[in-house]
Coordinates of C-alpha atoms in Angstrom, one line a residue:
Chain A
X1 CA -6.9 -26.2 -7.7
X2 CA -3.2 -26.9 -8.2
X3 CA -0.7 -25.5 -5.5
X4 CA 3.0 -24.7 -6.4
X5 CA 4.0 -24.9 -3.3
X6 CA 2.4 -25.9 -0.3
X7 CA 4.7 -23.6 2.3
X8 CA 3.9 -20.8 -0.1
X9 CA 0.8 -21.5 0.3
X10 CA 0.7 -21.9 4.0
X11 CA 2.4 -18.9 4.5
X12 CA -0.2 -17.2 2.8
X13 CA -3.3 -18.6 4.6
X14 CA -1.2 -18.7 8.1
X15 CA -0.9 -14.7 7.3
X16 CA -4.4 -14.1 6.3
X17 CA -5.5 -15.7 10.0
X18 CA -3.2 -13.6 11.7
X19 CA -4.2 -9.7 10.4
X20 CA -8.1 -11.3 10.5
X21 CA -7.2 -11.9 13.9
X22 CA -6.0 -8.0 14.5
X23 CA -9.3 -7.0 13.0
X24 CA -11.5 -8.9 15.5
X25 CA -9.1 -7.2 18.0
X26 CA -9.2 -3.8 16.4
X27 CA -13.1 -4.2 16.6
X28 CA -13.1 -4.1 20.5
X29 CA -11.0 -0.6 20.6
X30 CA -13.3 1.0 17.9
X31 CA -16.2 2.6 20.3
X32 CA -16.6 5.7 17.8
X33 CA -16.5 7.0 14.4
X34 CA -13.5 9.0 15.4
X35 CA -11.9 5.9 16.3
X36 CA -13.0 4.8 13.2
X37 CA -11.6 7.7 11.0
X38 CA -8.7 8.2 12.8
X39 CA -7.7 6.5 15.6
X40 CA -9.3 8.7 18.2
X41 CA -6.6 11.4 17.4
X42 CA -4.6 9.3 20.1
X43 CA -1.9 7.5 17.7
X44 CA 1.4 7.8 19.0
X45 CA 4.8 8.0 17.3
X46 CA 5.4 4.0 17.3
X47 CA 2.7 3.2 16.2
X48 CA 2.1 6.5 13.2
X49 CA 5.9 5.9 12.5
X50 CA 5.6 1.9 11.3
X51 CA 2.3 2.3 10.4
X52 CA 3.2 5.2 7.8
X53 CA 5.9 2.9 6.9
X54 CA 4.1 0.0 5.8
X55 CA 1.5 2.0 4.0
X56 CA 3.8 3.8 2.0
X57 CA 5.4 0.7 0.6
X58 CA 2.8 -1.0 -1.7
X59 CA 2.6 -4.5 -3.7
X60 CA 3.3 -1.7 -7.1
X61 CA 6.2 -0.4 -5.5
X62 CA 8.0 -3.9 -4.3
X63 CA 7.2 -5.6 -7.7
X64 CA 7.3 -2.7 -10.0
X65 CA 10.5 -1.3 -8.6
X66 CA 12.6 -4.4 -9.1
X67 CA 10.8 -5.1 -12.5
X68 CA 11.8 -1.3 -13.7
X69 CA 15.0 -2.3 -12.4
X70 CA 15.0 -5.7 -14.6
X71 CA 13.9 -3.3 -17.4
X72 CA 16.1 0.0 -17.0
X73 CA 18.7 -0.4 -14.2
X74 CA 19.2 1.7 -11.2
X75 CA 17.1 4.8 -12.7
X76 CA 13.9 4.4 -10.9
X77 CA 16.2 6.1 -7.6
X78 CA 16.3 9.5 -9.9
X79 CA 12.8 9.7 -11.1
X80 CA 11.0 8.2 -8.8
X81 CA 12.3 7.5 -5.6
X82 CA 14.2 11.0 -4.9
X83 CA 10.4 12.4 -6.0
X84 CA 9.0 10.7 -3.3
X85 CA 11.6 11.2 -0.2
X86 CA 11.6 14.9 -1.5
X87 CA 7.9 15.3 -0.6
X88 CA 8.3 14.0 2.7
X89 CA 10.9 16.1 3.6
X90 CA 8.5 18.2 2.4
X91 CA 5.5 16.9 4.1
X92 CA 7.9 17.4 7.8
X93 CA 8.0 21.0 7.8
X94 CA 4.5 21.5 6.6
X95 CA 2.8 19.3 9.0
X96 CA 3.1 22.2 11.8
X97 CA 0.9 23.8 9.8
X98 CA -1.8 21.2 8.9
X99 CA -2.1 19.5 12.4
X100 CA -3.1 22.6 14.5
X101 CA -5.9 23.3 11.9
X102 CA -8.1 20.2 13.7
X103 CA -8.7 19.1 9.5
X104 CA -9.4 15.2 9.5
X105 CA -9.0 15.2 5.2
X106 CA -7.4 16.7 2.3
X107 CA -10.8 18.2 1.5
X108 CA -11.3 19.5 5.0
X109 CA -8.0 21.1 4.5
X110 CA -8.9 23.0 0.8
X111 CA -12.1 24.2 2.6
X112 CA -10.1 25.5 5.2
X113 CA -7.7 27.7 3.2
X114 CA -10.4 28.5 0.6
X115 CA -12.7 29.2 2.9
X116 CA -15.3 27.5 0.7
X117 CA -17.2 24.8 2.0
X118 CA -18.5 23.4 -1.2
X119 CA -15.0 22.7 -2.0
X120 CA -15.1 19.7 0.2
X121 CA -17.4 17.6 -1.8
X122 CA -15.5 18.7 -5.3
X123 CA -12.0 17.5 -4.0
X124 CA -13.9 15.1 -2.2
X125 CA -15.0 13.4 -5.3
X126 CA -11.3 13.5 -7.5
X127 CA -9.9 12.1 -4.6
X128 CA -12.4 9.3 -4.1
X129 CA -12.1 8.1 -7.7
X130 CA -8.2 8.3 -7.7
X131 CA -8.3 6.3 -4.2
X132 CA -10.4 3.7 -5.7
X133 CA -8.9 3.4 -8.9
X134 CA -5.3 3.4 -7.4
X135 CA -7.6 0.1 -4.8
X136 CA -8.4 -1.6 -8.2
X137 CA -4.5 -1.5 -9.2
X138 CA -3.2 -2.9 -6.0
X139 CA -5.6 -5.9 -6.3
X140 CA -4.7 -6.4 -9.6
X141 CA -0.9 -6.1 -8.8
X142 CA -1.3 -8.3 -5.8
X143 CA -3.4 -10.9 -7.5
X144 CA -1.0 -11.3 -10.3
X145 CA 1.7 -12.0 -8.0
X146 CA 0.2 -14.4 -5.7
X147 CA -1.4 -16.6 -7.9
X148 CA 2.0 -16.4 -10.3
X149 CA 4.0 -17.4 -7.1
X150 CA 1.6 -19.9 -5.4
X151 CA 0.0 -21.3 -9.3
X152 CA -3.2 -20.6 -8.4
X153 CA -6.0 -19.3 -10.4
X154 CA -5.5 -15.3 -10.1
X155 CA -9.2 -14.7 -9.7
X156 CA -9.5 -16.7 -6.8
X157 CA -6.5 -14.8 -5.2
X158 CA -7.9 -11.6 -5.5
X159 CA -11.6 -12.9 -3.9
X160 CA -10.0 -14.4 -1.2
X161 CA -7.5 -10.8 -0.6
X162 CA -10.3 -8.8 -1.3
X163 CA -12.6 -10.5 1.6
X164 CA -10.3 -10.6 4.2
X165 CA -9.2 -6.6 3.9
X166 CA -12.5 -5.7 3.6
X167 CA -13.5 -7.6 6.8
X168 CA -10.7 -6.4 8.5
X169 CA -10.9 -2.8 7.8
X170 CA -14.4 -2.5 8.1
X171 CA -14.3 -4.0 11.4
X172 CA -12.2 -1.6 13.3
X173 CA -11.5 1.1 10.5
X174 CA -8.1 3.1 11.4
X175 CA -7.5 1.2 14.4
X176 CA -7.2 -2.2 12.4
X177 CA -4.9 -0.9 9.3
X178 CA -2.8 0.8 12.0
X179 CA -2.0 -2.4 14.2
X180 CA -2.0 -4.4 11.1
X181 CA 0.9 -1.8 9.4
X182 CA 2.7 -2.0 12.8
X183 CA 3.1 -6.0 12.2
X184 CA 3.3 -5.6 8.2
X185 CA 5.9 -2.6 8.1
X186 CA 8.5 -5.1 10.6
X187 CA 7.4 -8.0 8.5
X188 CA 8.4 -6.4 5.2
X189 CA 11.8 -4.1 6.5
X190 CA 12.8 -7.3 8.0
X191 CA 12.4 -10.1 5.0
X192 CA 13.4 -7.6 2.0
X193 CA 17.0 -6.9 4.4
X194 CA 17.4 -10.8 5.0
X195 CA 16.5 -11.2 1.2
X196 CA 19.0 -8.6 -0.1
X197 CA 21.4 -10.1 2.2
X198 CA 21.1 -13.4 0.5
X199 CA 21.2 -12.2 -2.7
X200 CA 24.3 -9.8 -2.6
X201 CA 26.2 -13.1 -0.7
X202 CA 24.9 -15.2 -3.9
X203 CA 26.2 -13.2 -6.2
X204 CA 29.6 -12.9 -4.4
X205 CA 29.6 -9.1 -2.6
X206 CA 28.5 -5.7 -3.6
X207 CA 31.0 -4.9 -6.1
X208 CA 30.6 -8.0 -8.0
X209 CA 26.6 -7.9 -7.9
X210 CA 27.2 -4.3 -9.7
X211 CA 30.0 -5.4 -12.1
X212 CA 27.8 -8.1 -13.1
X213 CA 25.0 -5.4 -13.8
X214 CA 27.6 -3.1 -15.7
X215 CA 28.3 -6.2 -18.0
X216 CA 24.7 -6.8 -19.0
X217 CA 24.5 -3.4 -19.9
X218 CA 26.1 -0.1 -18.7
X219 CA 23.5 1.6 -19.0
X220 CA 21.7 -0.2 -16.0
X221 CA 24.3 2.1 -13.9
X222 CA 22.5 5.5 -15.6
X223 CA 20.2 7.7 -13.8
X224 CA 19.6 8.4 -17.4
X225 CA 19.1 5.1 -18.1
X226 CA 21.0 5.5 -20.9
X227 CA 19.7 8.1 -23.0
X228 CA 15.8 6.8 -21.8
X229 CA 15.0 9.9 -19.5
X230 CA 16.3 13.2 -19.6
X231 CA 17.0 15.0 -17.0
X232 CA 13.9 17.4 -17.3
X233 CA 11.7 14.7 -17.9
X234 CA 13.4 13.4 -14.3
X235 CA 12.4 16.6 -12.6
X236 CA 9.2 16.4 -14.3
X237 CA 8.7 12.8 -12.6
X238 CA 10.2 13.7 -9.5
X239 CA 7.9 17.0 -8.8
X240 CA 4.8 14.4 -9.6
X241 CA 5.6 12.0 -7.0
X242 CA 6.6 14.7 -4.5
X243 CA 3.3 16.6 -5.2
X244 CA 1.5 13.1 -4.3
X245 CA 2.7 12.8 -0.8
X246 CA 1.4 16.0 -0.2
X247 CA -2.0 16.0 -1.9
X248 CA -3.0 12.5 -0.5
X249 CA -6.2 11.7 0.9
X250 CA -4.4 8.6 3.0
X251 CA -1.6 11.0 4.2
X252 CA -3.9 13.6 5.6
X253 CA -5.9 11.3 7.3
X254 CA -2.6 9.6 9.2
X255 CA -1.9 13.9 10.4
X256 CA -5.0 13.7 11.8
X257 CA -4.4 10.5 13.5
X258 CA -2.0 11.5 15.2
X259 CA -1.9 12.9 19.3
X260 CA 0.0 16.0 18.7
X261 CA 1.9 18.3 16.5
X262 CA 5.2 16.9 18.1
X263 CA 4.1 13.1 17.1
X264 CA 2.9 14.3 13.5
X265 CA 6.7 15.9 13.0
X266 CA 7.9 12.4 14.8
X267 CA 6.3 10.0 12.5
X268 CA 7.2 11.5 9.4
X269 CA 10.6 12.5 10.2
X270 CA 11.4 8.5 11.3
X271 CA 9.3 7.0 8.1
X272 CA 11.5 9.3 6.1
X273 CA 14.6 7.7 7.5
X274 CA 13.5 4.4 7.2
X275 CA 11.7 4.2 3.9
X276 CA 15.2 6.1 2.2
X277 CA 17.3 2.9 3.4
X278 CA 14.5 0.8 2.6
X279 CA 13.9 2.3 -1.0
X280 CA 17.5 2.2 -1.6
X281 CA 17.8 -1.6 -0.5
X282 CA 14.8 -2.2 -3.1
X283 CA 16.9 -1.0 -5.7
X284 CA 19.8 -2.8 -4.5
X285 CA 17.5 -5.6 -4.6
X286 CA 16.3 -5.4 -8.0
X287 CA 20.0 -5.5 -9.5
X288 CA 20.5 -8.5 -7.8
X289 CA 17.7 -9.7 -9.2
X290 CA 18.4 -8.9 -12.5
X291 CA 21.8 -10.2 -12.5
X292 CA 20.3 -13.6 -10.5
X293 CA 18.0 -14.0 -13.5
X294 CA 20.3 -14.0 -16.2
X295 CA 22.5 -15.9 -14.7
X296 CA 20.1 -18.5 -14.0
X297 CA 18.7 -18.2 -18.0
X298 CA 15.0 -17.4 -16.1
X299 CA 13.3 -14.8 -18.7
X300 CA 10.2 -13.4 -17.0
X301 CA 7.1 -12.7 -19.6
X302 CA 6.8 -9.0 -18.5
X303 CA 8.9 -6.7 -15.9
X304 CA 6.8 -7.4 -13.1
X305 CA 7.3 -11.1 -13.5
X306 CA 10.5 -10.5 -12.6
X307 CA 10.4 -10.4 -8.3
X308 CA 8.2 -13.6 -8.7
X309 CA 10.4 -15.1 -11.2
X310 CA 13.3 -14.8 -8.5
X311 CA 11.0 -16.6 -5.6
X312 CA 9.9 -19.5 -7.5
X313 CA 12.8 -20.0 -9.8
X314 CA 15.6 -19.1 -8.2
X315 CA 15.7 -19.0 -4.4
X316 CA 15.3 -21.7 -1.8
X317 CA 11.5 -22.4 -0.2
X318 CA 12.6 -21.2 3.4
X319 CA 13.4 -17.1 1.3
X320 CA 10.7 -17.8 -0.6
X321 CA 8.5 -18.1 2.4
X322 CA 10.0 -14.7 3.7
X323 CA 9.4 -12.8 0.6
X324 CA 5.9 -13.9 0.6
X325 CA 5.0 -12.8 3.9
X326 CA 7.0 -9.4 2.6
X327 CA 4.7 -8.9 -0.5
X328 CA 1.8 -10.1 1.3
X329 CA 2.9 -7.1 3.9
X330 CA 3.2 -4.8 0.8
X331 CA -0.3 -5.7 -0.9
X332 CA -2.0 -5.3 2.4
X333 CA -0.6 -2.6 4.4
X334 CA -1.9 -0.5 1.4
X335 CA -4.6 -1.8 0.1
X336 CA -6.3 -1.5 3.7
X337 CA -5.3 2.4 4.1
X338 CA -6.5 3.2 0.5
X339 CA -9.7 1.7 1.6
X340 CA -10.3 2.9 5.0
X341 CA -9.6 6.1 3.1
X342 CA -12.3 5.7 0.3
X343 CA -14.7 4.9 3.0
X344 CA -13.6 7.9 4.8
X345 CA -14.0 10.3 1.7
X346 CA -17.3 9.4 1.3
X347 CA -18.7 9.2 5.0
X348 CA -16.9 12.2 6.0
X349 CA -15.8 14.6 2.8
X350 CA -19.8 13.4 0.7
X351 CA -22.2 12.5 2.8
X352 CA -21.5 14.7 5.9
X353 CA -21.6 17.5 3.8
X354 CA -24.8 16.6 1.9
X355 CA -26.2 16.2 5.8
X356 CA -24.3 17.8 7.9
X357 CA -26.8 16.9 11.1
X358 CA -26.1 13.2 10.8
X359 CA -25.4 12.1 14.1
X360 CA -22.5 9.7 14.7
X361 CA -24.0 6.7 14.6
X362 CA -25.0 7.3 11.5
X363 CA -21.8 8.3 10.0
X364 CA -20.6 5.2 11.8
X365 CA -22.8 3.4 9.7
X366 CA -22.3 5.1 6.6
X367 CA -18.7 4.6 7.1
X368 CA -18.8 1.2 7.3
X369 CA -21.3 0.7 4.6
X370 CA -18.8 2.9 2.0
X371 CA -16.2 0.7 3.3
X372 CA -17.7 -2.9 2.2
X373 CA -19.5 -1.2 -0.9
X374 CA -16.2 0.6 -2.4
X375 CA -14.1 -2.3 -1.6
X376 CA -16.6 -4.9 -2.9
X377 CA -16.9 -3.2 -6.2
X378 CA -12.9 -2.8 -6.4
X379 CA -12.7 -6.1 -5.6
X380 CA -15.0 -7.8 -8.9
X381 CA -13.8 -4.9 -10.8
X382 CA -10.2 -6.1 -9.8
X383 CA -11.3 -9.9 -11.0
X384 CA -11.8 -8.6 -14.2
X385 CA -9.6 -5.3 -14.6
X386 CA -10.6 -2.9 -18.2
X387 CA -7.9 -1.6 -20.2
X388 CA -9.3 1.7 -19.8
X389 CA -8.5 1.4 -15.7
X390 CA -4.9 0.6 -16.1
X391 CA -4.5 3.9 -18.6
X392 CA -6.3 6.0 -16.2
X393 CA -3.9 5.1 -12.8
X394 CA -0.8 6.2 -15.0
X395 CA -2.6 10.2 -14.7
X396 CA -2.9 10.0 -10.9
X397 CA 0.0 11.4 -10.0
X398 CA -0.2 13.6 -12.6
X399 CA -4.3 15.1 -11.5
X400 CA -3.5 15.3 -7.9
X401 CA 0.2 17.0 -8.0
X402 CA -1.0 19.7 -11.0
X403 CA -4.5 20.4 -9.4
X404 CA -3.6 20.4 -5.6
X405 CA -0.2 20.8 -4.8
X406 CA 0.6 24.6 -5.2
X407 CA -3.0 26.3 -4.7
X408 CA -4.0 24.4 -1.9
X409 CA -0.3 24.8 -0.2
X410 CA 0.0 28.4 -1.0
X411 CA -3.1 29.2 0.5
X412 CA -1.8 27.0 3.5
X413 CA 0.7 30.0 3.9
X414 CA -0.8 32.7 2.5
X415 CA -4.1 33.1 4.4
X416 CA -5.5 36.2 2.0
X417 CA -5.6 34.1 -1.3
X418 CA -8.9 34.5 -2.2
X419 CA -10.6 31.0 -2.1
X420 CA -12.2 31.1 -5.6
X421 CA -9.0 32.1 -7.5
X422 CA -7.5 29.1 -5.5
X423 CA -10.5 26.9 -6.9
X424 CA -9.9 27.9 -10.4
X425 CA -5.9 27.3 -10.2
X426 CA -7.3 23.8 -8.8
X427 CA -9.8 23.3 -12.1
X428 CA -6.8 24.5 -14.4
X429 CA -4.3 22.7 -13.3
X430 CA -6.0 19.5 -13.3
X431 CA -7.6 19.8 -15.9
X432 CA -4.2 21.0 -18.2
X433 CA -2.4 18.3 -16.4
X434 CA -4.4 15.4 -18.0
X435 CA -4.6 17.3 -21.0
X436 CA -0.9 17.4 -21.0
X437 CA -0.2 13.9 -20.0
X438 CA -3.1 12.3 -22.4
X439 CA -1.2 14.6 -25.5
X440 CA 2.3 13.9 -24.2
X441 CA 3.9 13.2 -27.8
X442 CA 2.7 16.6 -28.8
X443 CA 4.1 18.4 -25.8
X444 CA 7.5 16.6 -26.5
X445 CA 10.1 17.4 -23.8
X446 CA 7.5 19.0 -21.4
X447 CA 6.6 16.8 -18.8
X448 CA 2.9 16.9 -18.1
X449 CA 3.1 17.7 -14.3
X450 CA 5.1 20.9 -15.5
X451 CA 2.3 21.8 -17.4
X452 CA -0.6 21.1 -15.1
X453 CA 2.1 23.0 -12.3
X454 CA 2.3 25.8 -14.2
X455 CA -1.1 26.1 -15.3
X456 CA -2.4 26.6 -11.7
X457 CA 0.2 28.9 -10.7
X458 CA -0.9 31.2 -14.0
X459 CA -4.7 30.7 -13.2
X460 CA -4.0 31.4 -9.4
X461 CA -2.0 34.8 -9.8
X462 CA -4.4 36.0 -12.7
X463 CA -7.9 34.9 -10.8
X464 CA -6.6 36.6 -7.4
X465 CA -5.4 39.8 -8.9
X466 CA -8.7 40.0 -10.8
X467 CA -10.5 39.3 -7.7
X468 CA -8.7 42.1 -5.4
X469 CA -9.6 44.1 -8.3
X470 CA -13.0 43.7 -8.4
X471 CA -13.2 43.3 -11.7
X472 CA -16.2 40.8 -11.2
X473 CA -14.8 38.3 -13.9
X474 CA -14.9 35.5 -11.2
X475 CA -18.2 35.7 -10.0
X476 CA -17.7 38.6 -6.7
Chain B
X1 CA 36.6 5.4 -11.3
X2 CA 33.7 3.1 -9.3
X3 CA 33.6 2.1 -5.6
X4 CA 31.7 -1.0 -4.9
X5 CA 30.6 -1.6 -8.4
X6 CA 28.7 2.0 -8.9
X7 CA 30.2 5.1 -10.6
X8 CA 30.0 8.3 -8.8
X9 CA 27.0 9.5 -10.8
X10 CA 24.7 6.7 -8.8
X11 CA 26.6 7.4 -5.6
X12 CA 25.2 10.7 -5.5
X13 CA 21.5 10.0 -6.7
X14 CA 21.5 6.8 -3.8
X15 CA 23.0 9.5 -1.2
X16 CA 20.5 12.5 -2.7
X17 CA 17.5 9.4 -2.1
X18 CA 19.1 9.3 1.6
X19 CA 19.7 12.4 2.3
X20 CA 16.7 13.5 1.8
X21 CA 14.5 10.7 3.5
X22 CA 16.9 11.9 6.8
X23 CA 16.2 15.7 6.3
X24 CA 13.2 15.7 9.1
X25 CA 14.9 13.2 11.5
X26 CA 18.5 15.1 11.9
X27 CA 16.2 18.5 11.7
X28 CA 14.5 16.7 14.9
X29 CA 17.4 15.9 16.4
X30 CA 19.2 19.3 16.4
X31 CA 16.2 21.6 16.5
X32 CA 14.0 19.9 19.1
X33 CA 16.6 17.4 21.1
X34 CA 19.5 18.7 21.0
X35 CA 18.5 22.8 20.8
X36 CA 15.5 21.9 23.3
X37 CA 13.2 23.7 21.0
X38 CA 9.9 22.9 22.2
X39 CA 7.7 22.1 19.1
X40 CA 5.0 24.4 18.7
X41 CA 1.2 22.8 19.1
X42 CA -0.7 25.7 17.8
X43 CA -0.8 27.8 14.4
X44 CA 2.1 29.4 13.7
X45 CA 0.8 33.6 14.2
X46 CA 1.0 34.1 10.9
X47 CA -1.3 31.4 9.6
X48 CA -4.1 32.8 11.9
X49 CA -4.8 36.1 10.4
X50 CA -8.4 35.7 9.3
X51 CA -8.7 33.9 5.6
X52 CA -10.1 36.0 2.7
X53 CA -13.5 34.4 2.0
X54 CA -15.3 33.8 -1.3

C-alpha cells in the first residue's frame, strides 16, 4: 500500500484512536437502553447544541458544497442552504410541541397524532431504508475522499471507517456519537475558519477572491446560477430540504435526548446560529477554492474532486493536516448518528412493536445487534456501491418532505384530524412525490416536492372531510 | 454596484441564509432572557384536547 502522505495519514489513524477511545468511555456511562437510544433524556444544551452541530454537517455537505460551488458558483446558498436554515427555524418553534409528547422517534410521533399504532412500523420502515441508504452514501462519499487525499486503495478506507464507527456506536450508542460530535463539531468549525482564513489571505482579500470568481464566470455570482435554476425550481428545492429537518428520524431522536423543553429550544436555536455562519463560510470556501484551482491550472476529474484537489495540490501539509481532521469530523459525526439511528428504528419503531413485552435487556440487545448488522451491510455494500443506490439517495429528500412534512405536522396542531386521512395524505404524497421526481422532464417546471406537497394536502382535506362524513369510503 | 466582490443580489441570499439560522437564538434572547418568559415544559392546552382516533 502506497501513502501520499505520511502526516495525512497519521492524522488519520491518530483520529481514529482518539473517537475509539470516546467509545470505550461512552461504554462505561451506557447502563440502559435509554442511555442507549437517547442519552438518558439527560443531554444538556452544550452538549445537544455541538452535538447537533457536527451531525448536521456531513462528509456530502463539506465536499459537495464546495464542488457545486466549483461547478455553479455561489447558488447552492439559494437552493439549498436557505432550505435547510429555514427548517430549523422551523424545527425551534415546533419543538415545544414535540418534546412534552415524551415521543423518542419520528414514528412514535405519527402514532401519536394519528392515533394509529400500526403507523409506527410503516413510517418505521421508509425511514429505516432512507437512513440506511443516505449510511451507504456517506461511506461512499467519505471513502472517495480519503483514499483520493491519502492514495490509498478506496476500499480499504471505507473497511477501516466502517469498523471503527460501528465499534464506536455500538458500544455506547447515543452517548458515544454525542461526546464524539462534541469533539468533531469544534474540530470541524475550527479547521474550515482557519482554512478559509488562509485561503481568502492567498488570494489577496475578500473582494479580490470574488472579483477573481466574477472573471471566471459571472454567473458564479447568480443565485440563478445563470439561467441553471429558476426561481420556482429554488423554492421547490428549498421546501425539500426544509421538509427534511423536520421529518428526520436522527432529529427526532436528538428532541428526545434532550433534559427539557427549555434545552430542546436551546440547542436548536444555538445550532441554527452556528451552522448559518458556518454554511455561509463553506460557500465562501468553495469560491476560493475555485478561483485557487484555476489559478494553480489543477482540473479536478469530477466536482467533488475539487475540496481534495485543493488539499493535496494546492495547500501546505500543516492545512492539509487540518482539513483532514475537518472532513474526518464531517464523515464521522454523521455517519455515527445515521447509524445509531437505523439501529434505533429497528429496536425501538420494528421490533418493539412486533413484541411489545420485550424487556430491556432485550431491546438492549436487539439494539446493539441492528446496530453492527445495519452498519456491517452498509459498510460491504459501501465497498462496492450499485448505480441503482446513488439514483435512489437523490429522492430522499423528496419521499420524506412530500409524505411527512404537512400531515404529520398538521395533525401536530390540529389534534381532531382523523388519523387515517392523515395516513392516506402520507401514502399520496410519497408516493406522487417519487412519481414526480422519477418523471421530472414530463412535469417540466414543477418541482417534484411541490407535487408530492400538494398531493398530501389534497388527499388529507378530501380523506378527512369524507371521514367526518361518514361516508365509509376510508374504511370507518 | 458590488461591496466586497458580491452584487447585492448574493448579499441578500448570504444575509436571508443568516438570518434565518439566528431566527430561534434572538427569539430566545428577547422572549425567554430578556422578556423573562419562562418556557413552557408541558403541551401547549390546545394540543391536549383528546386526538380523533381511527
Amino acid at each position: 500500500m502506497t501513502v501520499g502522505n505520511p502526516w495525512f495519514f497519521a492524522a488519520f489513524v491518530a483520529y481514529l484512536v482518539v473517537v475509539l477511545t470516546i467509545g470505550v468511555f461512552a461504554y462505561r456511562r451506557t447502563r440502559n437502553v435509554m442511555d442507549f437510544w437517547v442519552y438518558g433524556q439527560q443531554m444538556g444544551p452544550w452538549l445537544a447544541s455541538a452535538s447537533l452541530i457536527a451531525n448536521f454537517v456531513s462528509a456530502v455537505s463539506v465536499i459537495g458544497f464546495v464542488g457545486s460551488v466549483y461547478v455553479e458558483g455561489y447558488a447552492i446558498a439559494a437552493h439549498t442552504i436557505l432550505g435547510l436554515m429555514l427548517g430549523l427555524a422551523a424545527l425551534y418553534f415546533v419543538v415545544g410541541a414535540i418534546r412534552p409528547m415524551q415521543v423518542l422517534t419520528f414514528p412514535d410521533l405519527v402514532a401519536r397524532v394519528t392515533g394509529i399504532e400500526a403507523s409506527r412500523p410503516v413510517a418505521g420502515l421508509i425511514l429505516l431504508v432512507s437512513g440506511w441508504l443516505y449510511l451507504v452514501m456517506q461511506l461512499v462519499g467519505a471513502g472517495l475522499l480519503v483514499s483520493a487525499i491519502m492514495g490509498v486503495p478506496y476500499g480499504g478506507v471505507v473497511a477501516i471507517i466502517g469498523v471503527v464507527f460501528i465499534a464506536y456506536t455500538v458500544l455506547g450508542g447515543l452517548v458515544s456519537v454525542a461526546w464524539t460530535d462534541l469533539l468533531q463539531g469544534a474540530l470541524m468549525i475550527l479547521a474550515v475558519l482557519a482554512t478559509l482564513v488562509f485561503m481568502v489571505v492567498d488570494l489577496g482579500g475578500p473582494t479580490a477572491m470574488n472579483e477573481a470568481l466574477a472573471a471566471l464566470d459571472r454567473s458564479y455570482l447568480d443565485p440563478l446560477a445563470g439561467g441553471r435554476y429558476t426561481w420556482v425550481g429554488i423554492a421547490g428545492a428549498m421546501l425539500a430540504f426544509f421538509g427534511t429537518i423536520l421529518t428526520e428520524q436522527d432529529m427526532l431522536i436528538r428532541i428526545a435526548a434532550t433534559r427539557d423543553v427549555r434545552t430542546a429550544k436551546i440547542h436548536v436555536a444555538a445550532a441554527g446560529a452556528v451552522l448559518s455562519l458556518f454554511y455561509v463560510g463553506l460557500v465562501l470556501l468553495g469560491g476560493a477554492t475555485t478561483v485557487a484551482l484555476h489559478r494553480a491550472g489543477i482540473q479536478p476529474a469530477q466536482p467533488d474532486g475539487a475540496f481534495p484537489a485543493l488539499i493535496t495540490g494546492y495547500v501546505p501539509t500543516g492545512i492539509g493536516v487540518v482539513i483532514i481532521l475537518a472532513v474526518m469530523s464531517a464523515i464521522l459525526s454523521t455517519t455515527d448518528t445515521r447509524l445509531h439511528a437505523t439501529g434505533m428504528t429497528w429496536a425501538r419503531d420494528l421490533y418493539s412493536f412486533a413484541r411489545p413485552k420485550a424487556g430491556e435487556r432485550d431491546l438492549m440487545r436487539v439494539s446493539r445487534w441492528a446496530t453492527v448488522v445495519l452498519g456491517l451491510t452498509a459498510t460491504g455494500v459501501a465497498i462496492q456501491p450499485p448505480g441503482p443506490i446513488i439514483v435512489l439517495y437523490a429522492f430522499r429528500a423528496v419521499l420524506l418532505t412530500s409524505a411527512f412534512f404537512v400531515p404529520v405536522y398538521l395533525a401536530l396542531f390540529r389534534p381532531g384530524l382523523d388519523g387515517r386521512a392523515v395516513l392516506w395524505a402520507v401514502g399520496a404524497g410519497g408516493v406522487a412525490g417519487i412519481a414526480a421526481q422519477i418523471g421530472q422532464d414530463a412535469l417540466g417546471a414543477i418541482p417534484a416536492t411541490f407535487t408530492g406537497v400538494g398531493a398530501s394536502i389534497v388527499v388529507l382535506g378530501l380523506a378527512h372531510g369524507l371521514r367526518r362524513r361518514g361516508s365509509g369510503g376510508f374504511g370507518s | 454596484m458590488t461591496r466586497l466582490g458580491l452584487p447585492p443580489v448574493m448579499w441578500a441570499v448570504f444575509g436571508l441564509v443568516i438570518a434565518a439560522g439566528w431566527v430561534g437564538a434572538v427569539h430566545f434572547l428577547v422572549v425567554h432572557v430578556l422578556m423573562r418568559r419562562r418556557v413552557s415544559e408541558e403541551l401547549p392546552p390546545r394540543l391536549l384536547r383528546p386526538r380523533h382516533r381511527a
